Coordinates of C-alpha atoms and ligand atoms in Angstrom, one line a residue:
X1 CA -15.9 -21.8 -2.0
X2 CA -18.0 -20.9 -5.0
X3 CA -16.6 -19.9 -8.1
X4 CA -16.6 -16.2 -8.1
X5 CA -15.5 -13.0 -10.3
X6 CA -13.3 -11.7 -7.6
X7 CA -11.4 -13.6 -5.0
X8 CA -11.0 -10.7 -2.7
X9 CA -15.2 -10.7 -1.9
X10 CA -15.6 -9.6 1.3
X11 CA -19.0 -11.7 1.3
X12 CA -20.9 -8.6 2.2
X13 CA -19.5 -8.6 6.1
X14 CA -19.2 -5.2 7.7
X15 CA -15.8 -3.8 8.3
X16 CA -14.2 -1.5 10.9
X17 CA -10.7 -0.7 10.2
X18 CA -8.8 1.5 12.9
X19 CA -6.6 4.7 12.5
X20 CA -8.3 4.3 8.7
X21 CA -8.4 8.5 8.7
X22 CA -5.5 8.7 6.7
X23 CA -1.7 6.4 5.0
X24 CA -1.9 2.7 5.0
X25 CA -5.8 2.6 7.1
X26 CA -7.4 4.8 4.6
X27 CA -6.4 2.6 1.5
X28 CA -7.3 -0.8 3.6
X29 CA -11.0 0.8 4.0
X30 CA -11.2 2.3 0.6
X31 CA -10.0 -1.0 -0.8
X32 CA -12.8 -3.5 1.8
X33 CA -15.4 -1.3 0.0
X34 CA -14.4 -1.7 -3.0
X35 CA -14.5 -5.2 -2.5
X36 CA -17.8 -6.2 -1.3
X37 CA -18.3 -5.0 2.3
X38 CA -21.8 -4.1 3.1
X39 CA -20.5 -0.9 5.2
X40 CA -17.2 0.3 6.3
X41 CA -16.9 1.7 9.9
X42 CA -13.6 4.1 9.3
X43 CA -12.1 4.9 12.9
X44 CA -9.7 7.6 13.8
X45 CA -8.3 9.2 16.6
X46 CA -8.7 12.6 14.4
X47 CA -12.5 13.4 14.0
X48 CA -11.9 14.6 11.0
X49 CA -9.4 12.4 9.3
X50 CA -12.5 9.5 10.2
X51 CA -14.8 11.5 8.6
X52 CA -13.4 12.4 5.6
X53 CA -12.6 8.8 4.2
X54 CA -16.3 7.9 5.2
X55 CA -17.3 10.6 3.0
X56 CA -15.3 8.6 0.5
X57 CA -16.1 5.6 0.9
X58 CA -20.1 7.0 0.6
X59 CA -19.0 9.1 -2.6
X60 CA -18.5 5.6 -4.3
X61 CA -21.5 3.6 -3.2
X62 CA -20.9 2.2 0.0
X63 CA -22.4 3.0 3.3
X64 CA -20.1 4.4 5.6
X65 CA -19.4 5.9 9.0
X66 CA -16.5 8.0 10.9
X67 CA -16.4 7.1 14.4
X68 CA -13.8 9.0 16.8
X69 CA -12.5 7.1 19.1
X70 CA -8.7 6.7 20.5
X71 CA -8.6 2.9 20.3
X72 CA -5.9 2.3 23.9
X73 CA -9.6 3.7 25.9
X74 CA -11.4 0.6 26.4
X75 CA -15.0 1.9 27.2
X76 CA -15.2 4.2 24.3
X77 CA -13.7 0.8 22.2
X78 CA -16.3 -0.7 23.4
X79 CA -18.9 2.1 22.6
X80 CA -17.9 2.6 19.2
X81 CA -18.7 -1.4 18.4
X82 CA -22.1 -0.6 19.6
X83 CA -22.3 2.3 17.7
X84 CA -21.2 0.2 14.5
X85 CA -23.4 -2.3 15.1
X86 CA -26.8 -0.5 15.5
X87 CA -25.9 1.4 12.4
X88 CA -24.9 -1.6 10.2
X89 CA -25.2 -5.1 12.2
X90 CA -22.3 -6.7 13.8
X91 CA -18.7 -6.3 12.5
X92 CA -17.6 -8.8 10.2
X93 CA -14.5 -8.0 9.3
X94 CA -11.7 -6.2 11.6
X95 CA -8.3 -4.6 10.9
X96 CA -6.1 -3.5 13.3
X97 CA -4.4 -0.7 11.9
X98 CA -4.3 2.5 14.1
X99 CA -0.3 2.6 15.3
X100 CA 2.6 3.9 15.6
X101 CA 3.0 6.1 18.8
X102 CA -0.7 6.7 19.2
X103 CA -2.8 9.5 18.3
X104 CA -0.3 12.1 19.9
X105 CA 1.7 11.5 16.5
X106 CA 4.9 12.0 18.4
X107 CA 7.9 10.6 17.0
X108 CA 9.6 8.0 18.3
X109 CA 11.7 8.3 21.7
X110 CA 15.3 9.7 20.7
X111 CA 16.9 8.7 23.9
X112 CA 19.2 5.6 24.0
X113 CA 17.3 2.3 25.8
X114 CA 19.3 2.3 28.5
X115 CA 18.3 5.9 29.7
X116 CA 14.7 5.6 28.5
X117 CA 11.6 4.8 31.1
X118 CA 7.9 3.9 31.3
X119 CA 7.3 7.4 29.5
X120 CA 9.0 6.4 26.4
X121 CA 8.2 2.3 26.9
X122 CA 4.3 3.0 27.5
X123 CA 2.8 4.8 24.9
X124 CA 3.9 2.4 22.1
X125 CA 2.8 -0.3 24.0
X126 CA -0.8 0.9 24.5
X127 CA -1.5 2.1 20.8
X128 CA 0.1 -1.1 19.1
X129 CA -0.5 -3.9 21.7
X130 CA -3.0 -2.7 24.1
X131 CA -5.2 -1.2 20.9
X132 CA -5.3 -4.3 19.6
X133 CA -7.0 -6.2 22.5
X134 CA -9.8 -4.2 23.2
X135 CA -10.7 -3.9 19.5
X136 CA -9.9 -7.7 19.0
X137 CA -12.2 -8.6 22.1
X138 CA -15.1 -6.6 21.1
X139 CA -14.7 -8.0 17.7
X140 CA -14.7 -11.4 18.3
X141 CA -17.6 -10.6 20.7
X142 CA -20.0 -9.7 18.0
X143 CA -18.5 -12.1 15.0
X144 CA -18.9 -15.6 17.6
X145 CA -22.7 -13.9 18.7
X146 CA -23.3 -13.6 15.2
X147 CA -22.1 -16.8 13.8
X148 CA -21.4 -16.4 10.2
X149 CA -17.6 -16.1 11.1
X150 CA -15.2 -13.5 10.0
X151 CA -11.9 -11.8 9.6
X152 CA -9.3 -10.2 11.7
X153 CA -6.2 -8.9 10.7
X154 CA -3.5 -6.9 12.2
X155 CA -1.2 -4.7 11.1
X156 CA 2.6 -5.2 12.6
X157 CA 5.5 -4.0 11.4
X158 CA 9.1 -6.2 10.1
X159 CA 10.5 -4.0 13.6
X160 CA 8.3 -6.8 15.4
X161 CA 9.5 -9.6 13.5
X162 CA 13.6 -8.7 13.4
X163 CA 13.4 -6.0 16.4
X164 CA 14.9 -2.4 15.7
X165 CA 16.9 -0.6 17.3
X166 CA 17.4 3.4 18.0
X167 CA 13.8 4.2 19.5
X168 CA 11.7 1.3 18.6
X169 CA 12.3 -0.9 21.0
X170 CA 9.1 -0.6 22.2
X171 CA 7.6 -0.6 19.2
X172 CA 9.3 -3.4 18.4
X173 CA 7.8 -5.6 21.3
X174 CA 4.7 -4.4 21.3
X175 CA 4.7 -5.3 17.3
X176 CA 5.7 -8.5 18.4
X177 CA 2.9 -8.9 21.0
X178 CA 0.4 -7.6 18.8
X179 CA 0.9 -11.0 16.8
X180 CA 1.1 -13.6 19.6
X181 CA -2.3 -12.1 20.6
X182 CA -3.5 -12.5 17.0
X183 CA -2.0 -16.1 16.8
X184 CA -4.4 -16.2 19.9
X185 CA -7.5 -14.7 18.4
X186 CA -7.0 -17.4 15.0
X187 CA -6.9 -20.4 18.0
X188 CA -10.2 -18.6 19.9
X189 CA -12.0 -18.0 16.4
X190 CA -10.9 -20.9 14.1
X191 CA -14.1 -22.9 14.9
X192 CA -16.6 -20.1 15.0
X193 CA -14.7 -19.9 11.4
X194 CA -13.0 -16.3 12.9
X195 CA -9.7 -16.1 11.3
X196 CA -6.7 -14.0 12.5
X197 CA -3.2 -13.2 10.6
X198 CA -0.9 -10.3 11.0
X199 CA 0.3 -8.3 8.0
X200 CA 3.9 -6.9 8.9
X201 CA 5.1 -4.0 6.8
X202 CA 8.4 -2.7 5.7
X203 CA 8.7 1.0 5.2
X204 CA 6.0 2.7 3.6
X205 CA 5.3 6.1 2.3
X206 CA 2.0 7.6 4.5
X207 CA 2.1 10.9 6.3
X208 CA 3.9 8.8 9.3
X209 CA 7.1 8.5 7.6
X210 CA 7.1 11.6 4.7
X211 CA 9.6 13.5 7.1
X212 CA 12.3 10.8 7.4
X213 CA 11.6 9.6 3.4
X214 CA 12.1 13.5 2.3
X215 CA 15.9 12.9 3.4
X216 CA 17.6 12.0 0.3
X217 CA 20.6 10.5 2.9
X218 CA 17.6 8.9 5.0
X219 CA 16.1 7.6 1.9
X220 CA 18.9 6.1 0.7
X221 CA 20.5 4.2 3.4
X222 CA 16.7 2.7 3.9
X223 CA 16.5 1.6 0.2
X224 CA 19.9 -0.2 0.4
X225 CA 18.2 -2.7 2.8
X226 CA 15.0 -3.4 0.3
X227 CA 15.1 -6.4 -1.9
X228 CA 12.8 -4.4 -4.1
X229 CA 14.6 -1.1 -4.6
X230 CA 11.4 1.4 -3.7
X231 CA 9.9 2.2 -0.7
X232 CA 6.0 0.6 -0.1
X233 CA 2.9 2.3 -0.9
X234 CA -0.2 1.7 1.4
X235 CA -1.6 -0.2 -2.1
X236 CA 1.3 -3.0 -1.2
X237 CA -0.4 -3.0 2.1
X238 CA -4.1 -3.1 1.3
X239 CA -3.5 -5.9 -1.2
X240 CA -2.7 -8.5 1.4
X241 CA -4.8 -6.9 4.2
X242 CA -7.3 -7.4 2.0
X243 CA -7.0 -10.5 0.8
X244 CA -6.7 -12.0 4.0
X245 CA -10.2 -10.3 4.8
X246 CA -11.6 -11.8 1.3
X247 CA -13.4 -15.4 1.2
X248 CA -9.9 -15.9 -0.6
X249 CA -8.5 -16.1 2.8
X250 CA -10.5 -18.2 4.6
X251 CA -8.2 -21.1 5.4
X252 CA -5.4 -19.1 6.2
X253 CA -4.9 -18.4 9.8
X254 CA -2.5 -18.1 12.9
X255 CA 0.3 -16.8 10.1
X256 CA 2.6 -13.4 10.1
X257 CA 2.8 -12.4 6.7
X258 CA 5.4 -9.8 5.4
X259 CA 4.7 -7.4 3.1
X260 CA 7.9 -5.6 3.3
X261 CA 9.9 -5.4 -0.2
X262 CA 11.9 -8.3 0.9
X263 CA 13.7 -6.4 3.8
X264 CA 13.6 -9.6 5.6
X265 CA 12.6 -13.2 4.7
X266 CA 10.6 -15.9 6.2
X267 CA 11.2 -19.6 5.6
Ligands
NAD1 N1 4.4 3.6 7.3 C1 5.3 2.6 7.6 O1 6.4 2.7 7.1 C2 4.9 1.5 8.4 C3 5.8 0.4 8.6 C4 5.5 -0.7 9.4 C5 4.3 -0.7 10.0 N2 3.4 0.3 9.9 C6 2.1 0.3 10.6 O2 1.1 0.6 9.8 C7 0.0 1.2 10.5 C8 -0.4 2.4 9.8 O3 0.7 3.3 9.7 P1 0.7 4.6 8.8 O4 2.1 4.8 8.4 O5 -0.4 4.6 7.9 O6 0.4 5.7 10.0 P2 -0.2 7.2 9.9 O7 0.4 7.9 11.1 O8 0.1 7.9 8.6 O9 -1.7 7.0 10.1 C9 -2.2 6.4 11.2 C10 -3.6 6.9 11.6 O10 -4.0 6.3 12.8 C11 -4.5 7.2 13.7 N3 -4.3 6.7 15.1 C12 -3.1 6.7 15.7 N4 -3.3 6.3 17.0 C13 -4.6 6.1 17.1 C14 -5.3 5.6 18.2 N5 -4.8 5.4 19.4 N6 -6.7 5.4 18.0 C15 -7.2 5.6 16.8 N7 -6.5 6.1 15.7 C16 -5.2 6.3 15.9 C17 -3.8 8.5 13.4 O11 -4.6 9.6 13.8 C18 -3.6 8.4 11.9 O12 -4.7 9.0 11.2 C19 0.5 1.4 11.9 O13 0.1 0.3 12.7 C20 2.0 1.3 11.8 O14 2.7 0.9 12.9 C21 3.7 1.4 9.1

């Protein structure tokens, strides 16, 4: 790799981050342009949300686009890849963001796992495991066609690596899946030079999780279980997502890599 003023260069690749409209997305997408991407793609479920943080991301130099699209609907996945790549050229860099319970917002199921059902196991499943595949395959389409390699990475949570309880069982599986696929995609990709890690996060302050953090109890009985006494900032986030997007990253692959506050360790 060639001496360079920045580490984090994202070697002028085009990036599409997903569910980048608002919380821990927007600051990944704000931060890839800030680093060197030729263009930044920002998808949301929300129209609006996507087109706002393009607006941005163009406000500070960098060519950008909002593109709506709900990213569990394979055919509009797949037409808002096309769309990204006849306005900038094929997508370099990818990140798996968009989460949660989907673009519904809804919270997570209350009910007790033994009386829950395919309406509460489904939805988390198809936002933050099925979301991931049809982004990941139309990625890796257009990065192996192109040929000058490139980046995936995907954001999990901790609940995938330790598995929560109380509602996010689901979550908490499909989490988990997420990053067995993406150990899959860094096998696929490694010698096309693709690489593919997972970012898991520990609690983080977006718009996701201002209810539950504005309950002094709430945000005290979460703190107790953080190495680092404070709760993450999408910042904490976006500095490993994109590294692992930078040149910096390019020998690092297959791993799960916590960005959590030291809520739980890895050996
Ligand atoms: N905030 C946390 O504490 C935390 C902790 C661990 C993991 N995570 C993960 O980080 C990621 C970002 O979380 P956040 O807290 O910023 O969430 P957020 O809800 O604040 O923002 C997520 C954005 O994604 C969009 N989105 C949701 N479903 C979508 C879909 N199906 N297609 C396209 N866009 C969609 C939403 O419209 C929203 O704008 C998620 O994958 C989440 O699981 C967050």
């Amino acid at each position: 790799m060639p001496e360079t003023k920045s580490l984090l260069d994202m070697e002028n690749r085009v990036a599409l981050v997903t569910g980048a409209g608002r919380g821990v997305g927007r600051r990944i997408a704000l931060d890839l342009a800030l680093h060197g991407a030729a263009a930044v793609v920002v998808n949301d479920f929300d129209a609006e949300r996507a087109g706002t943080v393009a607006d941005e991301i163009r406000r500070r130099g960098v060519p950008a686009i909002g593109v709506q699209c709900d990213v569990v609907d394979f055919d509009g996945v797949e037409a808002m890849f096309a769309k990204a790549r006849e306005a900038f050229g094929p997508v370099g860099v990818l990140v798996n963001n968009a989460g949660n319970q989907g673009g519904s917002g809804a919270a997570p199921p209350s009910a007790p796992f033994w009386e829950q059902g395919p309406a509460q196991w489904v939805p988390s499943l198809e936002v933050n495991l099925n979301g991931v595949f049809n982004c990941s395959r139309h990625a890796l389409a257009q990065m192996v066609a192109d040929g000058s390699g490139g980046r995936i990475v995907t954001v999990i949570s901790d609940a995938g690596r330790v598995g929560e309880i109380g509602g996010l069982e689901a979550y908490s599986a499909a989490k988990a899946g997420a990053s067995g696929l993406t150990r899959s995609l860094a096998r696929l990709g490694g010698k096309h030079q693709v690489t593919a890690n997972s970012v898991a996060l520990g609690a983080t302050r977006t718009p996701a999780t201002e209810d539950i953090l504005a309950d002094p109890e709430q945000r005290k009985r979460i703190l107790s279980q953080y190495m680092v006494r404070r709760i993450g900032d999408p910042a904490d986030a976006s500095g490993m997502v994109t590294f692992l997007a930078s040149a910096a990253g390019a020998w690092i692959t297959g791993q799960t890599i916590p960005v959590n506050g030291g809520y739980s360790v890895t050996m």
